Every structure is written in structure tokens, then in C-alpha cells.
Amino acid sequence: MWTQNPLLRDAGAAVLTGGAAMAVLRFWEQVGNRALLDQKLCRKLVHISVGLVYFLMWPLFSADDAYAPFLASLAIALNIVRVTLIGLGVVKDDGVVNSMTRHGDYRELLRGPLYYACAITLTTVMFWRNSPISIAVICNLCAGDGAADIAGRRLGNIKLPYNPSKSYAGTIAMFFSGFIASILYMCYFHLFGFVEESCSMAAAFGITSLAAAIVESLPVSTRLDDNLTVPITSVLVGGLVFYYVGGGDTGNGDRSSISAVAAMVFAGSR
């Protein structure tokens, strides 16, 4: 049967993953087109939901296919091309612009939304599902950063003394949302034997989420983009704390060649 071929199975999983991510995008595009929600709120709901739904599909892929992470990331990679073409003005799509930008300017797509898609794609290919770093990056980027903006706009009357564009409410919301999402995905991936589930792992996720929330609150994240600073912080801090926890791999063999090379290089750099 075709399902016994890992490559064919993963091609089917990639189609399902792409379909799920596209369905979420289309839903929010319709919401944006009809102005059913505030544009900034709609943008952050896209930010939260697309990455987490995509992440939810990873167990569909087989354990013995070296191409699995590449096939899994294909849907996001195609969206990178789509967002770039719209951001450059080559293609017109009001739904994407209305649901993914702050001010309705298509050129905004070449910053935050593009960085977001690139971060998720690189995380998939480099770390894949055996690494808790993947959980830390995607949960802090999607759930954490998304909740920070929503809470900050609605409850952020008290600003941070070192960055008046950020609030205590947003930073606290980012930490708790990123941390809780990380714990939930740790439990979810543990069901499939991908990652370890323990109190020490939970503490490591907490440290990583706290670091990501602190860096997101700094002026450097305002000047650059938190879709860059949050993933980078999650990789660097997560790589350190998970190294000491020792939960980077369960040893079940579900590790693609590219992920193994990336892990060895990362470990060697320390």
C-alpha cells in the first residue's frame, strides 16, 4: 500500500498540513475583508492560530523519512513566496493585507509576517519534533507574542519604564501564554514519544518563555521586529537550558538527518 512508503505518506501529510493552515488563513482573510474585527486584533489572531494549527499536524509525518521536515515546512515555505509577492506589489490580495498588516499597507508583509513564516520554516527544518526547542520557538512566537499584543492594547495602561511602547500587561501575558502553550505541546508531543515530559522540562520551558518575554519587551525588539528577536532568544536560551535538562531527544530514532546534523552543530558550538 502507498501508506507503507514513508515518502508518499509524508506527501499526503504535507497536503493535509497545508490544507489546515490554508483553511485557517482563509477564515481570517474573510474576517478581515468583512471588517468583522479590528484589523490589529485580526492580525494577531492569524499570528496565534496559523502556527499552532500547523504545529499540531507534525505527528502525521513518519518517523523514518529524512524528508519529513522539508515536506512539513512546504506549506509555510509556499506562503513565504505568496507573502513576498503581495508585499512587493506583484500580486494583489486584499484579504491577506487586511488580515496580516497593522495599517493596511501591503509593504508591511515584507517585515513581521515574512519574518514569522521564515522563523517557523527554519525551526521545522533545523530542529523538527524531537527537539523541545521547536516547541519553545513556535509557542513563544505564536501564542506568547500574539497574546502580548492583544493584552497590551487592552490592558496595557501601565508602561514599562525602559520601553514606553510596551506594557507590564503585555509582557506578563506573553510569558504565561508562551509557557502554557509550551507545556500543552510538551504533553501532546510526549503522547507520540517525541519529547520528554517532566517537571525539569516544564521549568526549562518556563525559563525560555521568561527570557523571550523579557527580550520582547526591550527597545531592540521594537527597533528590529519581535518576530526575529523572540525566535532567536528561544533558540539560544532554549538550547542552553534544554542541554542541561537533557531532554533534547528521547532516543526513539525519530530524527531526520538534517535535524541530527543541526543538533550536533548546535551542541558543538557550546
Tab-separated table of C-alpha atoms in Angstrom:
chain	number	residue	atom	x	y	z
A	1	MET	CA	0.000	0.000	0.000
A	2	TRP	CA	1.104	3.592	-0.628
A	3	THR	CA	0.878	4.377	3.082
A	4	GLN	CA	3.725	1.913	3.684
A	5	ASN	CA	6.010	4.209	1.691
A	6	PRO	CA	7.212	6.926	4.106
A	7	LEU	CA	7.759	9.476	1.355
A	8	LEU	CA	4.266	9.047	-0.081
A	9	ARG	CA	2.742	9.048	3.370
A	10	ASP	CA	4.541	12.270	4.237
A	11	ALA	CA	3.497	13.844	0.950
A	12	GLY	CA	-0.105	13.171	1.975
A	13	ALA	CA	0.592	14.561	5.445
A	14	ALA	CA	2.060	17.681	3.836
A	15	VAL	CA	-1.126	18.170	1.819
A	16	LEU	CA	-3.242	17.855	4.971
A	17	THR	CA	-0.960	20.218	6.863
A	18	GLY	CA	-1.047	22.771	4.084
A	19	GLY	CA	-4.805	22.437	3.823
A	20	ALA	CA	-5.288	23.008	7.545
A	21	ALA	CA	-3.015	26.068	7.579
A	22	MET	CA	-4.668	27.484	4.466
A	23	ALA	CA	-8.151	26.952	5.906
A	24	VAL	CA	-7.182	28.986	8.978
A	25	LEU	CA	-5.671	31.713	6.791
A	26	ARG	CA	-8.750	31.853	4.550
A	27	PHE	CA	-11.025	32.120	7.562
A	28	TRP	CA	-9.168	35.142	8.926
A	29	GLU	CA	-8.913	36.672	5.456
A	30	GLN	CA	-12.690	36.595	5.231
A	31	VAL	CA	-12.939	38.151	8.678
A	32	GLY	CA	-10.501	40.853	7.596
A	33	ASN	CA	-12.265	41.523	4.293
A	34	ARG	CA	-15.605	41.965	6.022
A	35	ALA	CA	-14.121	44.083	8.814
A	36	LEU	CA	-15.733	41.846	11.428
A	37	LEU	CA	-12.866	42.506	13.835
A	38	ASP	CA	-10.391	45.279	14.432
A	39	GLN	CA	-7.550	44.892	11.927
A	40	LYS	CA	-4.827	44.731	14.576
A	41	LEU	CA	-6.748	42.092	16.533
A	42	CYS	CA	-7.358	40.054	13.375
A	43	ARG	CA	-3.666	40.208	12.558
A	44	LYS	CA	-2.701	38.790	15.936
A	45	LEU	CA	-5.322	36.049	15.784
A	46	VAL	CA	-3.733	34.972	12.491
A	47	HIS	CA	-0.367	35.143	14.231
A	48	ILE	CA	-1.534	32.847	17.036
A	49	SER	CA	-3.671	30.327	15.172
A	50	VAL	CA	-1.790	29.562	11.958
A	51	GLY	CA	1.459	28.495	13.609
A	52	LEU	CA	-0.214	26.467	16.361
A	53	VAL	CA	-2.511	24.624	13.929
A	54	TYR	CA	0.469	23.890	11.677
A	55	PHE	CA	2.419	22.633	14.714
A	56	LEU	CA	-0.489	20.389	15.687
A	57	MET	CA	-0.079	18.423	12.432
A	58	TRP	CA	3.525	17.293	12.941
A	59	PRO	CA	2.663	13.838	14.362
A	60	LEU	CA	1.123	12.946	10.989
A	61	PHE	CA	4.589	12.564	9.494
A	62	SER	CA	6.504	9.297	9.553
A	63	ALA	CA	9.470	8.588	11.800
A	64	ASP	CA	11.780	7.136	9.159
A	65	ASP	CA	11.683	9.714	6.377
A	66	ALA	CA	14.608	12.160	6.186
A	67	TYR	CA	12.489	14.449	4.013
A	68	ALA	CA	9.668	14.756	6.549
A	69	PRO	CA	10.681	18.170	7.984
A	70	PHE	CA	11.081	19.586	4.480
A	71	LEU	CA	7.667	18.311	3.413
A	72	ALA	CA	6.109	19.571	6.637
A	73	SER	CA	7.512	23.062	6.093
A	74	LEU	CA	6.418	23.176	2.459
A	75	ALA	CA	3.082	24.839	3.238
A	76	ILE	CA	4.765	27.632	5.189
A	77	ALA	CA	7.513	27.974	2.565
A	78	LEU	CA	4.906	28.423	-0.161
A	79	ASN	CA	3.259	31.068	1.960
A	80	ILE	CA	6.605	32.872	2.153
A	81	VAL	CA	6.556	33.147	-1.631
A	82	ARG	CA	2.945	34.312	-1.571
A	83	VAL	CA	3.523	36.952	1.115
A	84	THR	CA	6.658	38.202	-0.674
A	85	LEU	CA	4.851	38.620	-3.992
A	86	ILE	CA	1.986	40.508	-2.333
A	87	GLY	CA	4.401	42.606	-0.276
A	88	LEU	CA	6.289	43.584	-3.407
A	89	GLY	CA	3.052	44.567	-5.134
A	90	VAL	CA	3.385	41.874	-7.799
A	91	VAL	CA	0.165	40.186	-6.656
A	92	LYS	CA	-2.858	41.940	-5.163
A	93	ASP	CA	-4.735	40.245	-2.313
A	94	ASP	CA	-6.749	42.491	-0.012
A	95	GLY	CA	-7.659	39.572	2.257
A	96	VAL	CA	-4.022	38.879	3.108
A	97	VAL	CA	-3.252	42.571	3.560
A	98	ASN	CA	-6.292	43.174	5.790
A	99	SER	CA	-5.626	40.140	7.991
A	100	MET	CA	-1.831	40.337	8.325
A	101	THR	CA	-0.902	44.023	8.479
A	102	ARG	CA	-1.344	46.701	11.120
A	103	HIS	CA	-2.246	49.610	8.868
A	104	GLY	CA	-3.414	48.046	5.618
A	105	ASP	CA	-0.148	48.724	3.780
A	106	TYR	CA	0.872	45.718	1.667
A	107	ARG	CA	4.562	46.562	2.182
A	108	GLU	CA	4.226	45.637	5.862
A	109	LEU	CA	4.075	42.000	4.731
A	110	LEU	CA	7.802	42.131	3.990
A	111	ARG	CA	8.580	42.614	7.683
A	112	GLY	CA	6.713	40.891	10.529
A	113	PRO	CA	4.631	38.375	8.543
A	114	LEU	CA	7.630	37.374	6.413
A	115	TYR	CA	9.932	37.013	9.433
A	116	TYR	CA	7.248	34.955	11.186
A	117	ALA	CA	6.940	32.493	8.289
A	118	CYS	CA	10.720	32.234	7.875
A	119	ALA	CA	11.214	31.565	11.601
A	120	ILE	CA	8.689	28.727	11.597
A	121	THR	CA	10.141	27.214	8.412
A	122	LEU	CA	13.714	27.270	9.744
A	123	THR	CA	12.595	25.844	13.086
A	124	THR	CA	10.881	22.950	11.322
A	125	VAL	CA	13.869	22.075	9.153
A	126	MET	CA	16.582	22.570	11.773
A	127	PHE	CA	15.028	21.111	14.925
A	128	TRP	CA	11.894	19.163	13.993
A	129	ARG	CA	9.687	17.417	16.525
A	130	ASN	CA	12.185	15.599	18.753
A	131	SER	CA	13.642	18.863	19.944
A	132	PRO	CA	11.914	20.883	22.687
A	133	ILE	CA	13.483	23.928	21.042
A	134	SER	CA	10.818	23.641	18.329
A	135	ILE	CA	8.114	23.814	20.984
A	136	ALA	CA	9.750	26.793	22.683
A	137	VAL	CA	10.218	28.759	19.463
A	138	ILE	CA	6.780	28.204	17.971
A	139	CYS	CA	4.829	28.571	21.215
A	140	ASN	CA	6.648	31.735	22.288
A	141	LEU	CA	6.404	33.205	18.790
A	142	CYS	CA	2.761	32.319	18.150
A	143	ALA	CA	0.945	32.098	21.477
A	144	GLY	CA	3.268	34.311	23.515
A	145	ASP	CA	3.890	37.195	21.137
A	146	GLY	CA	0.299	37.141	19.909
A	147	ALA	CA	-1.145	37.344	23.415
A	148	ALA	CA	1.312	40.109	24.351
A	149	ASP	CA	-0.054	42.439	21.697
A	150	ILE	CA	-3.695	41.665	22.453
A	151	ALA	CA	-3.288	42.122	26.216
A	152	GLY	CA	-1.073	45.154	25.786
A	153	ARG	CA	-3.602	47.008	23.663
A	154	ARG	CA	-6.484	46.306	26.018
A	155	LEU	CA	-4.887	46.252	29.465
A	156	GLY	CA	-1.576	47.981	28.920
A	157	ASN	CA	-2.157	51.293	30.635
A	158	ILE	CA	0.954	50.925	32.794
A	159	LYS	CA	4.007	51.092	30.541
A	160	LEU	CA	7.437	49.649	31.178
A	161	PRO	CA	9.938	52.238	32.424
A	162	TYR	CA	12.589	51.180	29.901
A	163	ASN	CA	10.233	50.929	26.900
A	164	PRO	CA	7.120	53.146	26.792
A	165	SER	CA	5.770	51.238	23.774
A	166	LYS	CA	5.452	48.070	25.884
A	167	SER	CA	3.381	47.373	28.988
A	168	TYR	CA	3.512	45.176	32.074
A	169	ALA	CA	0.261	43.508	30.976
A	170	GLY	CA	1.653	42.585	27.567
A	171	THR	CA	4.899	41.184	28.956
A	172	ILE	CA	3.118	39.138	31.631
A	173	ALA	CA	0.611	37.845	29.067
A	174	MET	CA	3.434	36.838	26.756
A	175	PHE	CA	5.231	34.879	29.448
A	176	PHE	CA	2.173	32.965	30.647
A	177	SER	CA	0.765	32.309	27.150
A	178	GLY	CA	4.085	31.088	25.763
A	179	PHE	CA	4.746	28.972	28.848
A	180	ILE	CA	1.271	27.388	28.990
A	181	ALA	CA	1.291	26.664	25.251
A	182	SER	CA	4.747	25.075	25.611
A	183	ILE	CA	3.542	22.807	28.421
A	184	LEU	CA	0.471	21.766	26.436
A	185	TYR	CA	2.556	20.915	23.368
A	186	MET	CA	5.116	19.121	25.541
A	187	CYS	CA	2.297	16.874	26.784
A	188	TYR	CA	0.908	16.489	23.266
A	189	PHE	CA	4.253	15.532	21.696
A	190	HIS	CA	5.035	13.244	24.637
A	191	LEU	CA	1.976	11.164	23.696
A	192	PHE	CA	3.820	10.255	20.475
A	193	GLY	CA	7.184	9.723	22.168
A	194	PHE	CA	8.810	12.786	20.625
A	195	VAL	CA	9.875	14.659	23.760
A	196	GLU	CA	10.335	14.006	27.451
A	197	GLU	CA	7.628	15.063	29.906
A	198	SER	CA	8.910	16.080	33.332
A	199	CYS	CA	8.970	18.880	35.878
A	200	SER	CA	12.518	19.796	34.845
A	201	MET	CA	11.390	20.125	31.228
A	202	ALA	CA	8.481	22.302	32.334
A	203	ALA	CA	10.896	24.504	34.287
A	204	ALA	CA	13.131	24.792	31.229
A	205	PHE	CA	10.164	25.917	29.143
A	206	GLY	CA	9.346	28.461	31.838
A	207	ILE	CA	12.873	29.903	31.771
A	208	THR	CA	12.815	30.093	27.978
A	209	SER	CA	9.411	31.783	27.894
A	210	LEU	CA	10.513	34.272	30.546
A	211	ALA	CA	13.639	35.142	28.555
A	212	ALA	CA	11.601	35.546	25.358
A	213	ALA	CA	9.109	37.809	27.153
A	214	ILE	CA	11.893	39.979	28.580
A	215	VAL	CA	13.641	40.359	25.221
A	216	GLU	CA	10.316	41.120	23.506
A	217	SER	CA	9.809	43.969	25.978
A	218	LEU	CA	13.176	45.577	25.212
A	219	PRO	CA	13.577	48.533	22.819
A	220	VAL	CA	15.670	46.350	20.494
A	221	SER	CA	12.565	44.291	19.679
A	222	THR	CA	10.731	47.487	18.807
A	223	ARG	CA	13.523	48.688	16.525
A	224	LEU	CA	14.030	45.332	14.836
A	225	ASP	CA	10.992	43.057	14.987
A	226	ASP	CA	9.820	40.690	17.701
A	227	ASN	CA	9.233	38.048	15.035
A	228	LEU	CA	13.036	37.983	14.838
A	229	THR	CA	14.081	38.559	18.436
A	230	VAL	CA	11.631	36.106	20.035
A	231	PRO	CA	12.679	33.057	17.927
A	232	ILE	CA	16.378	33.880	18.280
A	233	THR	CA	16.052	34.217	22.057
A	234	SER	CA	14.057	30.977	22.272
A	235	VAL	CA	16.728	29.101	20.315
A	236	LEU	CA	19.674	30.474	22.285
A	237	VAL	CA	18.181	30.269	25.773
A	238	GLY	CA	16.278	27.068	24.993
A	239	GLY	CA	19.406	25.435	23.612
A	240	LEU	CA	21.208	26.204	26.851
A	241	VAL	CA	18.543	25.150	29.350
A	242	PHE	CA	17.464	22.023	27.471
A	243	TYR	CA	21.100	20.989	27.161
A	244	TYR	CA	21.406	20.957	30.948
A	245	VAL	CA	17.999	19.339	31.414
A	246	GLY	CA	18.984	16.651	28.927
A	247	GLY	CA	15.586	16.432	27.268
A	248	GLY	CA	16.551	17.320	23.733
A	249	ASP	CA	15.885	13.856	22.328
A	250	THR	CA	14.036	10.786	23.588
A	251	GLY	CA	16.294	8.468	21.629
A	252	ASN	CA	13.448	6.834	19.730
A	253	GLY	CA	15.105	7.273	16.351
A	254	ASP	CA	12.597	9.819	15.097
A	255	ARG	CA	15.232	12.226	13.946
A	256	SER	CA	15.865	13.235	10.350
A	257	SER	CA	19.419	13.568	9.084
A	258	ILE	CA	19.215	17.352	8.761
A	259	SER	CA	17.930	17.660	12.331
A	260	ALA	CA	20.686	15.416	13.640
A	261	VAL	CA	23.349	17.486	11.899
A	262	ALA	CA	21.815	20.724	13.217
A	263	ALA	CA	21.707	19.320	16.749
A	264	MET	CA	25.336	18.203	16.626
A	265	VAL	CA	26.497	21.556	15.293
A	266	PHE	CA	24.474	23.376	17.942
A	267	ALA	CA	25.872	21.182	20.701
A	268	GLY	CA	29.383	21.559	19.348
A	269	SER	CA	29.131	25.353	19.347
A	270	ARG	CA	28.611	25.238	23.092
